[in-house]
């Protein structure tokens, strides 16, 4: 059986922490789908298509090994996508206890809805303080975001 994982998120924009998790997941599964999902609880910086393009560019430039597919999903439950592509698990990066508290209810609901398991992965501690919301704030105020994001994102947002 092909082992397929989905790494979902807003990716608004993709950060070095996300890229770390994607690259670790690509080393563990036969196929990884990086799925851009609109999160209505967050004020968006970039349109979905732009987030997908920046993810594709960042993954290519980082020379992530393995089969990585970038897609977006806006038509219902996340687990519907997981089932549709024949994936077995969701992979989420966990930086702190705050992430555990945020992710745990979603992981339980996704298991109840469709029997989909969630694997929590620890990114490198050097990325523990990096979040898309922090990057959006620094970028909006004209600060340097290059320590936190892949070069493709830094180039795009500093243009
Ligand atoms: O990067 P984010 O914003 O923390 O990602 C959160 C996201 C998009 C993965 C989450 O909001 C989500 O899973 N949305 C899909 C909607 C859904 O299926 N909800 C019901 C089960 S939790």
PDB file of C-alpha atoms and ligand atoms in Angstrom:
ATOM      1  CA  UNK A   1       0.000   0.000   0.000  1.00  0.00           C
ATOM      2  CA  UNK A   2       1.211   3.462  -0.906  1.00  0.00           C
ATOM      3  CA  UNK A   3       1.678   5.510   2.281  1.00  0.00           C
ATOM      4  CA  UNK A   4       0.202   8.953   1.667  1.00  0.00           C
ATOM      5  CA  UNK A   5       0.176  11.893   4.100  1.00  0.00           C
ATOM      6  CA  UNK A   6      -1.530  15.276   3.914  1.00  0.00           C
ATOM      7  CA  UNK A   7       0.145  18.321   5.491  1.00  0.00           C
ATOM      8  CA  UNK A   8      -2.661  20.902   5.766  1.00  0.00           C
ATOM      9  CA  UNK A   9      -2.458  24.558   6.771  1.00  0.00           C
ATOM     10  CA  UNK A  10      -3.105  28.156   5.841  1.00  0.00           C
ATOM     11  CA  UNK A  11       0.498  28.643   4.658  1.00  0.00           C
ATOM     12  CA  UNK A  12      -0.082  32.409   4.551  1.00  0.00           C
ATOM     13  CA  UNK A  13       2.831  32.473   3.841  1.00  0.00           C
ATOM     14  CA  UNK A  14       4.858  29.243   4.082  1.00  0.00           C
ATOM     15  CA  UNK A  15       7.610  29.593   6.724  1.00  0.00           C
ATOM     16  CA  UNK A  16      10.905  27.778   7.321  1.00  0.00           C
ATOM     17  CA  UNK A  17       9.123  25.822  10.084  1.00  0.00           C
ATOM     18  CA  UNK A  18       6.514  24.561   7.582  1.00  0.00           C
ATOM     19  CA  UNK A  19       9.231  23.654   5.085  1.00  0.00           C
ATOM     20  CA  UNK A  20      11.053  21.671   7.774  1.00  0.00           C
ATOM     21  CA  UNK A  21       7.901  19.632   8.557  1.00  0.00           C
ATOM     22  CA  UNK A  22       7.144  19.096   4.839  1.00  0.00           C
ATOM     23  CA  UNK A  23      10.662  17.862   4.196  1.00  0.00           C
ATOM     24  CA  UNK A  24      10.584  15.474   7.207  1.00  0.00           C
ATOM     25  CA  UNK A  25       7.179  14.128   6.129  1.00  0.00           C
ATOM     26  CA  UNK A  26       8.493  13.613   2.573  1.00  0.00           C
ATOM     27  CA  UNK A  27      11.217  11.395   4.049  1.00  0.00           C
ATOM     28  CA  UNK A  28       8.660   9.221   5.863  1.00  0.00           C
ATOM     29  CA  UNK A  29       5.820   8.787   3.342  1.00  0.00           C
ATOM     30  CA  UNK A  30       5.666   7.650  -0.293  1.00  0.00           C
ATOM     31  CA  UNK A  31       3.634  10.727  -1.227  1.00  0.00           C
ATOM     32  CA  UNK A  32       2.964  13.975   0.618  1.00  0.00           C
ATOM     33  CA  UNK A  33       0.166  16.391  -0.260  1.00  0.00           C
ATOM     34  CA  UNK A  34       0.738  19.900   1.041  1.00  0.00           C
ATOM     35  CA  UNK A  35      -2.781  21.285   1.213  1.00  0.00           C
ATOM     36  CA  UNK A  36      -3.579  24.998   1.387  1.00  0.00           C
ATOM     37  CA  UNK A  37      -6.862  25.430   3.266  1.00  0.00           C
ATOM     38  CA  UNK A  38      -8.656  28.726   3.846  1.00  0.00           C
ATOM     39  CA  UNK A  39      -8.952  29.367   7.595  1.00  0.00           C
ATOM     40  CA  UNK A  40     -11.898  31.761   8.152  1.00  0.00           C
ATOM     41  CA  UNK A  41     -10.554  32.574  11.654  1.00  0.00           C
ATOM     42  CA  UNK A  42      -7.483  34.319  10.198  1.00  0.00           C
ATOM     43  CA  UNK A  43      -7.227  37.570   8.198  1.00  0.00           C
ATOM     44  CA  UNK A  44      -5.550  36.573   4.932  1.00  0.00           C
ATOM     45  CA  UNK A  45      -2.448  38.232   3.501  1.00  0.00           C
ATOM     46  CA  UNK A  46      -2.111  36.262   0.234  1.00  0.00           C
ATOM     47  CA  UNK A  47      -4.685  34.740  -2.129  1.00  0.00           C
ATOM     48  CA  UNK A  48      -4.789  30.924  -2.084  1.00  0.00           C
ATOM     49  CA  UNK A  49      -3.262  30.611  -5.590  1.00  0.00           C
ATOM     50  CA  UNK A  50      -0.286  32.746  -4.521  1.00  0.00           C
ATOM     51  CA  UNK A  51       0.286  30.585  -1.423  1.00  0.00           C
ATOM     52  CA  UNK A  52       0.275  27.479  -3.635  1.00  0.00           C
ATOM     53  CA  UNK A  53       2.776  29.085  -6.055  1.00  0.00           C
ATOM     54  CA  UNK A  54       5.116  30.133  -3.213  1.00  0.00           C
ATOM     55  CA  UNK A  55       4.937  26.644  -1.672  1.00  0.00           C
ATOM     56  CA  UNK A  56       5.793  25.025  -5.015  1.00  0.00           C
ATOM     57  CA  UNK A  57       8.711  27.409  -5.554  1.00  0.00           C
ATOM     58  CA  UNK A  58       9.996  26.994  -1.973  1.00  0.00           C
ATOM     59  CA  UNK A  59       9.822  23.178  -2.085  1.00  0.00           C
ATOM     60  CA  UNK A  60      11.650  23.141  -5.439  1.00  0.00           C
ATOM     61  CA  UNK A  61      14.354  25.582  -4.289  1.00  0.00           C
ATOM     62  CA  UNK A  62      14.902  23.642  -1.039  1.00  0.00           C
ATOM     63  CA  UNK A  63      15.329  20.484  -3.165  1.00  0.00           C
ATOM     64  CA  UNK A  64      12.972  18.531  -0.902  1.00  0.00           C
ATOM     65  CA  UNK A  65      13.394  14.834  -1.713  1.00  0.00           C
ATOM     66  CA  UNK A  66      10.386  12.621  -2.373  1.00  0.00           C
ATOM     67  CA  UNK A  67       7.006  13.029  -4.016  1.00  0.00           C
ATOM     68  CA  UNK A  68       5.405  16.270  -2.856  1.00  0.00           C
ATOM     69  CA  UNK A  69       2.172  17.578  -4.370  1.00  0.00           C
ATOM     70  CA  UNK A  70       0.853  21.060  -3.560  1.00  0.00           C
ATOM     71  CA  UNK A  71      -2.914  21.553  -3.767  1.00  0.00           C
ATOM     72  CA  UNK A  72      -5.689  23.668  -2.283  1.00  0.00           C
ATOM     73  CA  UNK A  73      -9.052  22.725  -0.807  1.00  0.00           C
ATOM     74  CA  UNK A  74     -12.099  24.908  -0.281  1.00  0.00           C
ATOM     75  CA  UNK A  75     -15.030  22.567  -0.835  1.00  0.00           C
ATOM     76  CA  UNK A  76     -15.850  21.096   2.565  1.00  0.00           C
ATOM     77  CA  UNK A  77     -14.129  19.036   5.193  1.00  0.00           C
ATOM     78  CA  UNK A  78     -10.394  18.484   5.219  1.00  0.00           C
ATOM     79  CA  UNK A  79     -10.983  14.746   5.716  1.00  0.00           C
ATOM     80  CA  UNK A  80     -12.921  14.673   2.406  1.00  0.00           C
ATOM     81  CA  UNK A  81      -9.682  15.582   0.606  1.00  0.00           C
ATOM     82  CA  UNK A  82      -7.737  13.013   2.668  1.00  0.00           C
ATOM     83  CA  UNK A  83     -10.202  10.276   1.689  1.00  0.00           C
ATOM     84  CA  UNK A  84     -10.379  11.404  -1.946  1.00  0.00           C
ATOM     85  CA  UNK A  85      -6.620  11.071  -2.502  1.00  0.00           C
ATOM     86  CA  UNK A  86      -6.392   7.798  -0.523  1.00  0.00           C
ATOM     87  CA  UNK A  87      -4.220   9.269   2.249  1.00  0.00           C
ATOM     88  CA  UNK A  88      -4.029   7.611   5.671  1.00  0.00           C
ATOM     89  CA  UNK A  89      -2.770  10.435   7.881  1.00  0.00           C
ATOM     90  CA  UNK A  90      -2.594  14.162   8.492  1.00  0.00           C
ATOM     91  CA  UNK A  91       0.787  15.565   9.572  1.00  0.00           C
ATOM     92  CA  UNK A  92       0.926  18.708  11.711  1.00  0.00           C
ATOM     93  CA  UNK A  93       3.938  20.588  13.086  1.00  0.00           C
ATOM     94  CA  UNK A  94       3.898  21.219  16.847  1.00  0.00           C
ATOM     95  CA  UNK A  95       6.023  24.051  18.245  1.00  0.00           C
ATOM     96  CA  UNK A  96       4.673  24.304  21.785  1.00  0.00           C
ATOM     97  CA  UNK A  97       1.940  23.348  24.245  1.00  0.00           C
ATOM     98  CA  UNK A  98      -0.193  26.071  22.627  1.00  0.00           C
ATOM     99  CA  UNK A  99      -0.077  24.165  19.325  1.00  0.00           C
ATOM    100  CA  UNK A 100      -0.943  20.913  21.140  1.00  0.00           C
ATOM    101  CA  UNK A 101      -4.012  22.568  22.697  1.00  0.00           C
ATOM    102  CA  UNK A 102      -5.074  24.013  19.302  1.00  0.00           C
ATOM    103  CA  UNK A 103      -4.487  20.843  17.283  1.00  0.00           C
ATOM    104  CA  UNK A 104      -5.802  18.160  19.684  1.00  0.00           C
ATOM    105  CA  UNK A 105      -9.567  18.809  19.254  1.00  0.00           C
ATOM    106  CA  UNK A 106      -9.177  18.965  15.452  1.00  0.00           C
ATOM    107  CA  UNK A 107      -7.231  15.684  15.459  1.00  0.00           C
ATOM    108  CA  UNK A 108      -9.944  13.963  17.520  1.00  0.00           C
ATOM    109  CA  UNK A 109     -12.777  15.337  15.342  1.00  0.00           C
ATOM    110  CA  UNK A 110     -10.974  14.286  12.143  1.00  0.00           C
ATOM    111  CA  UNK A 111     -10.593  10.756  13.564  1.00  0.00           C
ATOM    112  CA  UNK A 112     -14.287  10.646  14.509  1.00  0.00           C
ATOM    113  CA  UNK A 113     -15.362  11.991  11.104  1.00  0.00           C
ATOM    114  CA  UNK A 114     -13.384   9.641   8.881  1.00  0.00           C
ATOM    115  CA  UNK A 115     -10.973   7.507  10.907  1.00  0.00           C
ATOM    116  CA  UNK A 116      -8.104   9.745   9.800  1.00  0.00           C
ATOM    117  CA  UNK A 117      -5.137   9.756  12.200  1.00  0.00           C
ATOM    118  CA  UNK A 118      -3.067  12.879  12.899  1.00  0.00           C
ATOM    119  CA  UNK A 119       0.684  12.621  13.395  1.00  0.00           C
ATOM    120  CA  UNK A 120       2.270  15.473  15.368  1.00  0.00           C
ATOM    121  CA  UNK A 121       5.791  16.276  14.249  1.00  0.00           C
ATOM    122  CA  UNK A 122       8.381  18.386  16.054  1.00  0.00           C
ATOM    123  CA  UNK A 123      10.112  20.905  13.805  1.00  0.00           C
ATOM    124  CA  UNK A 124      13.709  21.878  14.485  1.00  0.00           C
ATOM    125  CA  UNK A 125      13.805  24.033  17.676  1.00  0.00           C
ATOM    126  CA  UNK A 126      15.450  26.815  15.654  1.00  0.00           C
ATOM    127  CA  UNK A 127      11.998  27.400  14.105  1.00  0.00           C
ATOM    128  CA  UNK A 128      10.042  27.247  17.390  1.00  0.00           C
ATOM    129  CA  UNK A 129       9.279  30.987  17.437  1.00  0.00           C
ATOM    130  CA  UNK A 130       8.337  31.268  13.742  1.00  0.00           C
ATOM    131  CA  UNK A 131       4.697  31.595  12.714  1.00  0.00           C
ATOM    132  CA  UNK A 132       2.895  32.875   9.620  1.00  0.00           C
ATOM    133  CA  UNK A 133       1.008  35.438  11.714  1.00  0.00           C
ATOM    134  CA  UNK A 134       4.303  36.873  13.001  1.00  0.00           C
ATOM    135  CA  UNK A 135       5.669  36.972   9.443  1.00  0.00           C
ATOM    136  CA  UNK A 136       2.500  38.751   8.225  1.00  0.00           C
ATOM    137  CA  UNK A 137       2.842  41.352  10.971  1.00  0.00           C
ATOM    138  CA  UNK A 138       6.559  42.012  10.350  1.00  0.00           C
ATOM    139  CA  UNK A 139       5.979  42.145   6.567  1.00  0.00           C
ATOM    140  CA  UNK A 140       3.021  44.532   6.909  1.00  0.00           C
ATOM    141  CA  UNK A 141       5.140  46.880   9.031  1.00  0.00           C
ATOM    142  CA  UNK A 142       8.067  46.825   6.596  1.00  0.00           C
ATOM    143  CA  UNK A 143      10.466  44.634   8.640  1.00  0.00           C
ATOM    144  CA  UNK A 144      12.914  41.996   7.398  1.00  0.00           C
ATOM    145  CA  UNK A 145      11.222  38.590   7.191  1.00  0.00           C
ATOM    146  CA  UNK A 146      14.100  36.767   5.490  1.00  0.00           C
ATOM    147  CA  UNK A 147      15.224  34.875   8.659  1.00  0.00           C
ATOM    148  CA  UNK A 148      11.782  33.234   8.923  1.00  0.00           C
ATOM    149  CA  UNK A 149      10.714  32.310   5.403  1.00  0.00           C
ATOM    150  CA  UNK A 150      12.096  30.514   2.338  1.00  0.00           C
ATOM    151  CA  UNK A 151      13.936  32.829  -0.099  1.00  0.00           C
ATOM    152  CA  UNK A 152      11.046  32.718  -2.629  1.00  0.00           C
ATOM    153  CA  UNK A 153       8.660  34.163  -0.014  1.00  0.00           C
ATOM    154  CA  UNK A 154      11.152  36.819   1.116  1.00  0.00           C
ATOM    155  CA  UNK A 155      11.683  37.896  -2.520  1.00  0.00           C
ATOM    156  CA  UNK A 156       7.929  38.032  -3.176  1.00  0.00           C
ATOM    157  CA  UNK A 157       6.914  39.914  -0.026  1.00  0.00           C
ATOM    158  CA  UNK A 158       9.780  42.391  -0.145  1.00  0.00           C
ATOM    159  CA  UNK A 159       8.994  43.350  -3.738  1.00  0.00           C
TER     160      UNK A 159
HETATM  161  O1  LIG B   1      -2.337  26.823   9.382  1.00  0.00           O
HETATM  162  P1  LIG B   1      -3.631  26.786  10.170  1.00  0.00           P
HETATM  163  O2  LIG B   1      -4.440  28.054   9.946  1.00  0.00           O
HETATM  164  O3  LIG B   1      -3.400  26.497  11.622  1.00  0.00           O
HETATM  165  O4  LIG B   1      -4.473  25.561   9.560  1.00  0.00           O
HETATM  166  C1  LIG B   1      -5.723  25.203  10.121  1.00  0.00           C
HETATM  167  C2  LIG B   1      -6.511  24.288   9.165  1.00  0.00           C
HETATM  168  C3  LIG B   1      -6.774  25.004   7.850  1.00  0.00           C
HETATM  169  C4  LIG B   1      -5.702  23.043   8.899  1.00  0.00           C
HETATM  170  C5  LIG B   1      -7.842  23.962   9.894  1.00  0.00           C
HETATM  171  O5  LIG B   1      -8.562  25.128  10.068  1.00  0.00           O
HETATM  172  C6  LIG B   1      -8.677  22.925   9.165  1.00  0.00           C
HETATM  173  O6  LIG B   1      -8.415  21.744   9.283  1.00  0.00           O
HETATM  174  N1  LIG B   1      -9.678  23.369   8.365  1.00  0.00           N
HETATM  175  C7  LIG B   1     -10.507  22.462   7.581  1.00  0.00           C
HETATM  176  C8  LIG B   1     -11.980  22.513   7.963  1.00  0.00           C
HETATM  177  C9  LIG B   1     -12.444  21.206   8.623  1.00  0.00           C
HETATM  178  O7  LIG B   1     -12.362  20.139   8.066  1.00  0.00           O
HETATM  179  N2  LIG B   1     -12.950  21.349   9.887  1.00  0.00           N
HETATM  180  C10 LIG B   1     -13.529  20.249  10.644  1.00  0.00           C
HETATM  181  C11 LIG B   1     -12.559  19.333  11.360  1.00  0.00           C
HETATM  182  S1  LIG B   1     -11.377  20.079  12.417  1.00  0.00           S
END
